[in-house]
Coordinates of N, CA and C in Angstrom, one line a residue:
M1 N 21.0 9.6 -4.0 CA 19.6 9.5 -4.3 C 19.4 8.8 -5.6
P2 N 18.4 7.9 -5.7 CA 18.2 7.2 -7.0 C 17.8 8.1 -8.1
I3 N 18.1 7.6 -9.4 CA 17.6 8.3 -10.5 C 16.2 7.9 -10.8
G4 N 15.3 8.8 -10.9 CA 13.9 8.5 -11.0 C 13.3 8.2 -9.7
P5 N 12.0 8.0 -9.7 CA 11.3 7.8 -8.4 C 11.6 6.5 -7.7
T6 N 11.5 6.4 -6.4 CA 11.6 5.2 -5.7 C 10.2 4.4 -5.8
I7 N 10.2 3.2 -6.3 CA 9.0 2.4 -6.4 C 8.7 1.8 -5.1
V8 N 7.4 2.1 -4.6 CA 7.0 1.5 -3.3 C 5.8 0.6 -3.5
T9 N 5.9 -0.6 -2.8 CA 4.9 -1.6 -2.9 C 4.2 -1.8 -1.5
N10 N 4.8 -1.3 -0.5 CA 4.3 -1.5 0.9 C 4.6 -0.4 1.8
E11 N 4.0 -0.4 3.0 CA 4.2 0.7 3.9 C 5.6 0.9 4.3
T12 N 6.4 -0.1 4.5 CA 7.8 0.0 4.9 C 8.6 0.8 3.9
E13 N 8.4 0.4 2.6 CA 9.1 1.1 1.5 C 8.6 2.6 1.4
L14 N 7.3 2.8 1.6 CA 6.8 4.2 1.6 C 7.4 5.0 2.7
R15 N 7.4 4.5 3.9 CA 8.0 5.2 5.0 C 9.5 5.5 4.8
T16 N 10.2 4.6 4.3 CA 11.7 4.8 4.0 C 11.9 5.9 3.0
A17 N 11.1 5.8 1.9 CA 11.2 6.8 0.8 C 10.9 8.2 1.4
I18 N 9.9 8.3 2.2 CA 9.6 9.6 2.8 C 10.7 10.1 3.7
L19 N 11.2 9.3 4.6 CA 12.3 9.7 5.4 C 13.6 10.1 4.7
N20 N 13.8 9.4 3.5 CA 15.0 9.7 2.7 C 14.7 10.9 1.7
G21 N 13.5 11.5 1.7 CA 13.2 12.6 0.9 C 13.3 12.3 -0.6
E22 N 12.8 11.1 -1.0 CA 12.9 10.6 -2.4 C 11.5 10.8 -3.1
D23 N 11.6 11.0 -4.4 CA 10.4 11.0 -5.2 C 9.8 9.6 -5.1
I24 N 8.5 9.5 -5.1 CA 7.8 8.2 -4.9 C 6.9 7.8 -6.0
Q25 N 6.9 6.5 -6.4 CA 5.9 6.0 -7.3 C 5.3 4.8 -6.7
F26 N 4.0 4.8 -6.5 CA 3.3 3.6 -5.9 C 3.2 2.5 -7.0
A27 N 3.3 1.3 -6.6 CA 3.2 0.1 -7.5 C 2.2 -0.9 -6.9
N28 N 1.5 -0.4 -5.9 CA 0.5 -1.3 -5.2 C -0.4 -0.4 -4.3
D29 N -1.6 -0.9 -3.9 CA -2.3 -0.2 -2.9 C -1.6 -0.4 -1.6
I30 N -1.7 0.6 -0.7 CA -1.0 0.5 0.6 C -2.0 0.8 1.7
T31 N -2.1 -0.1 2.7 CA -3.0 0.2 3.9 C -2.0 0.4 5.1
L32 N -2.2 1.5 5.7 CA -1.3 1.9 6.8 C -1.6 1.1 8.1
T33 N -0.6 0.8 8.9 CA -0.7 0.2 10.2 C -0.1 1.1 11.3
A34 N 0.3 2.3 10.9 CA 0.8 3.4 11.8 C 0.9 4.7 11.0
D35 N 0.9 5.8 11.7 CA 1.1 7.1 11.0 C 2.4 7.1 10.3
L36 N 2.4 7.7 9.1 CA 3.6 7.9 8.3 C 4.4 9.1 8.9
P37 N 5.7 9.1 8.7 CA 6.5 10.3 9.1 C 6.1 11.5 8.3
A38 N 6.4 12.7 8.8 CA 6.2 13.9 8.0 C 7.0 13.9 6.8
I39 N 6.4 14.4 5.7 CA 7.2 14.7 4.5 C 7.9 16.0 4.6
Q40 N 9.2 16.0 4.8 CA 10.0 17.2 5.1 C 10.9 17.6 4.0
S41 N 10.7 17.1 2.8 CA 11.5 17.4 1.6 C 10.6 17.7 0.4
S42 N 11.1 18.5 -0.5 CA 10.3 18.7 -1.7 C 10.4 17.5 -2.6
I43 N 9.2 16.8 -2.8 CA 9.2 15.6 -3.5 C 8.0 15.5 -4.4
T44 N 7.9 14.5 -5.3 CA 6.7 14.2 -6.1 C 6.3 12.8 -5.7
I45 N 5.0 12.7 -5.6 CA 4.4 11.4 -5.3 C 3.5 11.1 -6.5
D46 N 3.8 10.0 -7.2 CA 3.0 9.5 -8.3 C 2.2 8.3 -7.8
G47 N 0.9 8.4 -7.6 CA 0.1 7.3 -7.1 C -0.1 6.2 -8.1
A48 N 0.1 6.5 -9.4 CA 0.0 5.5 -10.5 C -1.4 4.9 -10.4
G49 N -2.4 5.6 -9.9 CA -3.8 5.0 -9.8 C -4.0 4.1 -8.6
F50 N -3.1 4.0 -7.7 CA -3.2 3.2 -6.5 C -3.8 3.9 -5.4
T51 N -4.1 3.3 -4.3 CA -4.7 3.8 -3.1 C -3.8 3.8 -1.9
L52 N -3.8 4.9 -1.1 CA -3.3 4.9 0.2 C -4.4 4.9 1.2
N53 N -4.5 3.8 2.0 CA -5.7 3.6 2.9 C -5.3 3.8 4.3
G54 N -5.9 4.7 5.1 CA -5.6 5.0 6.5 C -6.3 4.0 7.4
D55 N -7.0 3.0 6.9 CA -7.7 2.0 7.7 C -8.5 2.6 8.8
N56 N -9.1 3.8 8.5 CA -10.0 4.5 9.5 C -9.3 4.7 10.8
T57 N -8.0 4.8 10.8 CA -7.2 5.0 12.1 C -6.1 6.0 11.9
Y58 N -5.5 6.0 10.7 CA -4.2 6.8 10.5 C -4.4 7.9 9.5
R59 N -3.7 9.0 9.7 CA -3.7 10.1 8.8 C -3.0 9.7 7.5
G60 N -3.5 10.3 6.4 CA -2.8 10.0 5.1 C -1.4 10.5 5.0
L61 N -1.3 11.8 4.7 CA 0.0 12.4 4.5 C 0.1 13.7 5.4
F62 N 1.3 13.9 6.0 CA 1.6 15.1 6.8 C 2.7 15.8 6.1
I63 N 2.5 17.0 5.6 CA 3.5 17.7 4.8 C 3.9 19.0 5.6
G64 N 5.2 19.0 6.0 CA 5.7 20.2 6.6 C 7.1 19.9 7.2
A65 N 7.9 20.9 7.2 CA 9.3 20.7 7.6 C 9.7 21.8 8.6
W66 N 10.5 21.4 9.6 CA 11.0 22.4 10.6 C 12.5 22.2 10.8
Q67 N 13.1 23.3 11.1 CA 14.6 23.2 11.4 C 14.7 22.3 12.6
T68 N 15.7 21.5 12.6 CA 15.9 20.5 13.7 C 16.0 21.2 15.0
G69 N 15.3 20.7 16.0 CA 15.3 21.2 17.3 C 14.7 22.5 17.5
T70 N 13.9 23.0 16.6 CA 13.2 24.3 16.7 C 11.8 24.2 16.2
D71 N 11.1 25.3 16.4 CA 9.7 25.4 15.9 C 9.7 26.2 14.6
T72 N 10.8 26.5 14.0 CA 10.9 27.3 12.8 C 10.7 26.4 11.6
Q73 N 9.6 26.8 10.8 CA 9.3 26.0 9.7 C 10.2 26.4 8.5
I74 N 10.3 25.4 7.6 CA 11.1 25.5 6.4 C 10.1 25.3 5.2
A75 N 10.3 26.0 4.1 CA 9.5 25.9 3.0 C 9.7 24.5 2.3
V76 N 8.7 23.8 1.9 CA 8.7 22.5 1.3 C 7.6 22.5 0.2
S77 N 7.9 21.9 -0.9 CA 6.9 21.9 -2.0 C 6.7 20.4 -2.4
V78 N 5.5 20.0 -2.4 CA 5.2 18.6 -2.7 C 4.1 18.5 -3.8
T79 N 4.3 17.6 -4.8 CA 3.4 17.4 -5.9 C 2.8 16.0 -5.7
I80 N 1.5 15.9 -5.8 CA 0.9 14.5 -5.6 C -0.1 14.4 -6.8
H81 N 0.1 13.2 -7.5 CA -0.9 13.0 -8.6 C -1.2 11.5 -8.8
D82 N -2.4 11.3 -9.3 CA -2.9 10.0 -9.6 C -2.9 9.0 -8.4
L83 N -3.4 9.6 -7.3 CA -3.5 8.8 -6.1 C -4.9 8.9 -5.4
E84 N -5.4 7.9 -4.9 CA -6.6 7.9 -4.0 C -6.2 7.8 -2.6
I85 N -6.6 8.7 -1.7 CA -6.4 8.6 -0.3 C -7.7 8.3 0.3
E86 N -7.9 7.2 1.0 CA -9.2 6.8 1.5 C -9.0 6.4 3.0
N87 N -10.1 6.6 3.7 CA -10.3 6.1 5.1 C -9.1 6.6 6.0
A88 N -8.6 7.8 5.7 CA -7.5 8.4 6.6 C -8.2 9.2 7.6
V89 N -7.7 9.2 8.8 CA -8.3 9.9 10.0 C -7.2 10.7 10.8
A90 N -7.5 11.9 11.1 CA -6.7 12.6 12.1 C -7.5 12.9 13.3
I91 N -7.1 12.5 14.5 CA -7.8 12.7 15.7 C -7.0 13.6 16.6
G92 N -7.6 14.7 17.1 CA -6.9 15.5 18.1 C -6.8 14.8 19.4
G93 N -5.8 15.3 20.2 CA -5.6 14.7 21.6 C -6.8 15.1 22.5
N94 N -7.0 14.3 23.5 CA -8.0 14.6 24.5 C -7.6 15.7 25.5
G95 N -8.6 16.4 26.0 CA -8.3 17.5 26.9 C -8.0 16.9 28.3
A96 N -7.5 17.7 29.2 CA -7.2 17.2 30.6 C -7.7 18.3 31.5
D97 N -8.0 18.0 32.7 CA -8.4 18.9 33.8 C -9.4 20.0 33.4
G98 N -10.5 19.5 32.7 CA -11.5 20.4 32.3 C -11.3 21.1 31.0
G99 N -10.2 20.8 30.3 CA -9.8 21.5 29.1 C -10.5 20.8 27.9
G100 N -10.6 21.6 26.8 CA -11.2 21.0 25.6 C -10.2 20.1 24.8
G101 N -10.7 19.3 23.9 CA -9.9 18.5 23.2 C -9.1 19.2 22.1
G102 N -8.0 18.7 21.6 CA -7.2 19.3 20.6 C -7.9 19.1 19.2
A103 N -7.5 20.0 18.3 CA -8.0 19.9 16.9 C -7.5 18.7 16.2
G104 N -8.3 18.0 15.4 CA -7.9 17.0 14.5 C -7.7 17.6 13.1
L105 N -6.5 17.7 12.7 CA -6.2 18.5 11.5 C -5.7 17.6 10.3
G106 N -6.3 17.7 9.2 CA -5.8 17.0 8.0 C -5.9 15.6 8.0
G107 N -7.2 15.1 7.8 CA -7.4 13.6 7.8 C -6.7 13.0 6.6
A108 N -6.9 13.4 5.4 CA -6.2 12.9 4.2 C -4.9 13.5 4.0
I109 N -4.8 14.8 4.1 CA -3.5 15.5 3.9 C -3.5 16.7 4.8
F110 N -2.4 16.8 5.7 CA -2.2 18.0 6.5 C -1.1 18.7 5.8
V111 N -1.3 20.0 5.6 CA -0.3 20.9 4.9 C 0.0 22.0 5.9
A112 N 1.3 22.0 6.4 CA 1.8 23.0 7.3 C 1.9 24.4 6.6
N113 N 2.1 25.5 7.4 CA 2.1 26.8 6.9 C 3.0 27.1 5.8
M114 N 4.2 26.6 5.8 CA 5.3 26.9 4.8 C 5.3 25.9 3.7
A115 N 4.4 25.0 3.7 CA 4.4 23.9 2.7 C 3.4 24.3 1.5
T116 N 3.8 23.9 0.4 CA 3.0 24.1 -0.8 C 2.8 22.8 -1.4
V117 N 1.5 22.5 -1.7 CA 1.1 21.2 -2.2 C 0.3 21.4 -3.5
T118 N 0.7 20.7 -4.6 CA 0.0 20.7 -5.8 C -0.6 19.3 -6.0
V119 N -1.9 19.2 -6.3 CA -2.5 17.9 -6.5 C -3.2 17.9 -7.9
S120 N -3.1 16.7 -8.5 CA -3.9 16.5 -9.7 C -4.3 15.1 -9.8
D121 N -5.5 14.9 -10.2 CA -6.1 13.5 -10.3 C -5.9 12.8 -9.0
V122 N -6.2 13.5 -7.9 CA -6.2 12.9 -6.5 C -7.6 12.8 -6.0
S123 N -8.0 11.6 -5.6 CA -9.4 11.4 -5.0 C -9.2 11.2 -3.5
L124 N -10.1 11.9 -2.8 CA -10.2 11.8 -1.3 C -11.5 11.2 -1.0
V125 N -11.5 10.0 -0.4 CA -12.7 9.2 -0.2 C -12.8 8.8 1.3
G126 N -13.8 9.2 2.0 CA -14.1 8.6 3.3 C -13.1 9.0 4.4
N127 N -12.5 10.2 4.2 CA -11.5 10.7 5.2 C -12.2 11.6 6.3
A128 N -11.5 11.7 7.4 CA -12.1 12.6 8.5 C -11.0 13.2 9.3
A129 N -11.4 14.4 9.9 CA -10.5 15.0 10.9 C -11.4 15.3 12.0
M130 N -11.1 14.8 13.2 CA -12.0 14.9 14.4 C -11.2 15.5 15.6
G131 N -11.9 16.4 16.3 CA -11.3 16.9 17.5 C -11.2 15.9 18.6
G132 N -10.3 16.0 19.5 CA -10.2 15.1 20.7 C -11.4 15.4 21.6
D133 N -11.6 14.5 22.5 CA -12.6 14.7 23.6 C -12.2 15.7 24.6
G134 N -13.1 16.5 25.1 CA -12.9 17.4 26.2 C -12.9 16.5 27.5
S135 N -12.3 17.0 28.5 CA -12.3 16.3 29.8 C -13.4 16.8 30.7
A136 N -13.8 15.9 31.6 CA -14.8 16.3 32.6 C -14.2 17.2 33.6
I137 N -15.0 18.1 34.2 CA -14.5 18.9 35.2 C -14.4 18.1 36.5
I138 N -13.3 18.1 37.1 CA -13.1 17.3 38.3 C -13.1 18.2 39.5
S139 N -14.0 18.0 40.4 CA -14.0 18.8 41.6 C -13.1 18.1 42.7
N140 N -12.6 18.9 43.6 CA -11.7 18.4 44.6 C -12.6 17.7 45.7
P141 N -12.4 16.4 45.8 CA -13.3 15.7 46.7 C -12.9 16.0 48.2
G142 N -11.7 16.3 48.4 CA -11.2 16.7 49.7 C -11.7 15.9 50.9
G143 N -11.5 16.4 52.1 CA -12.1 15.9 53.3 C -11.5 14.6 53.8
G144 N -12.0 14.2 55.0 CA -11.4 13.1 55.7 C -12.2 11.8 55.6
G145 N -13.2 11.7 54.7 CA -14.0 10.5 54.7 C -13.9 9.6 53.6
G146 N -12.8 9.7 52.8 CA -12.7 8.8 51.7 C -13.2 9.3 50.4
G147 N -12.9 10.5 50.1 CA -13.3 11.1 48.8 C -12.7 10.2 47.6
M148 N -13.3 10.3 46.5 CA -12.8 9.6 45.4 C -11.5 10.0 44.8

């Protein structure tokens, strides 16, 4: 692991630093083109006054760790400072067979149960969390005449 934070200037570098569990320092605004991986290590993110932009399509940060291959959560602690997270969106999945849509959780930052997050000088601007669409009730068209 490097001494000091990993300097990130683009989405690829940010994604790699998250996957490697490295402390992060932004050196540029970053606009996402895909969801970032979950932050599963205790790290510090220094936004250095820059912006993480979800482009009205992608979640900002997902913080939570699980034991590999299980649903058992692991405690993780993340500190975020001097960062603006804007236009990040979490959208729940759509329902099926008359079911309701899934919850959209954590537009800017999703924090899992065993995660602890400390923020300072963090601005959240224009973010949203939206539930997925429910599905229509589909009746059985049945019969021998060409139901839909």
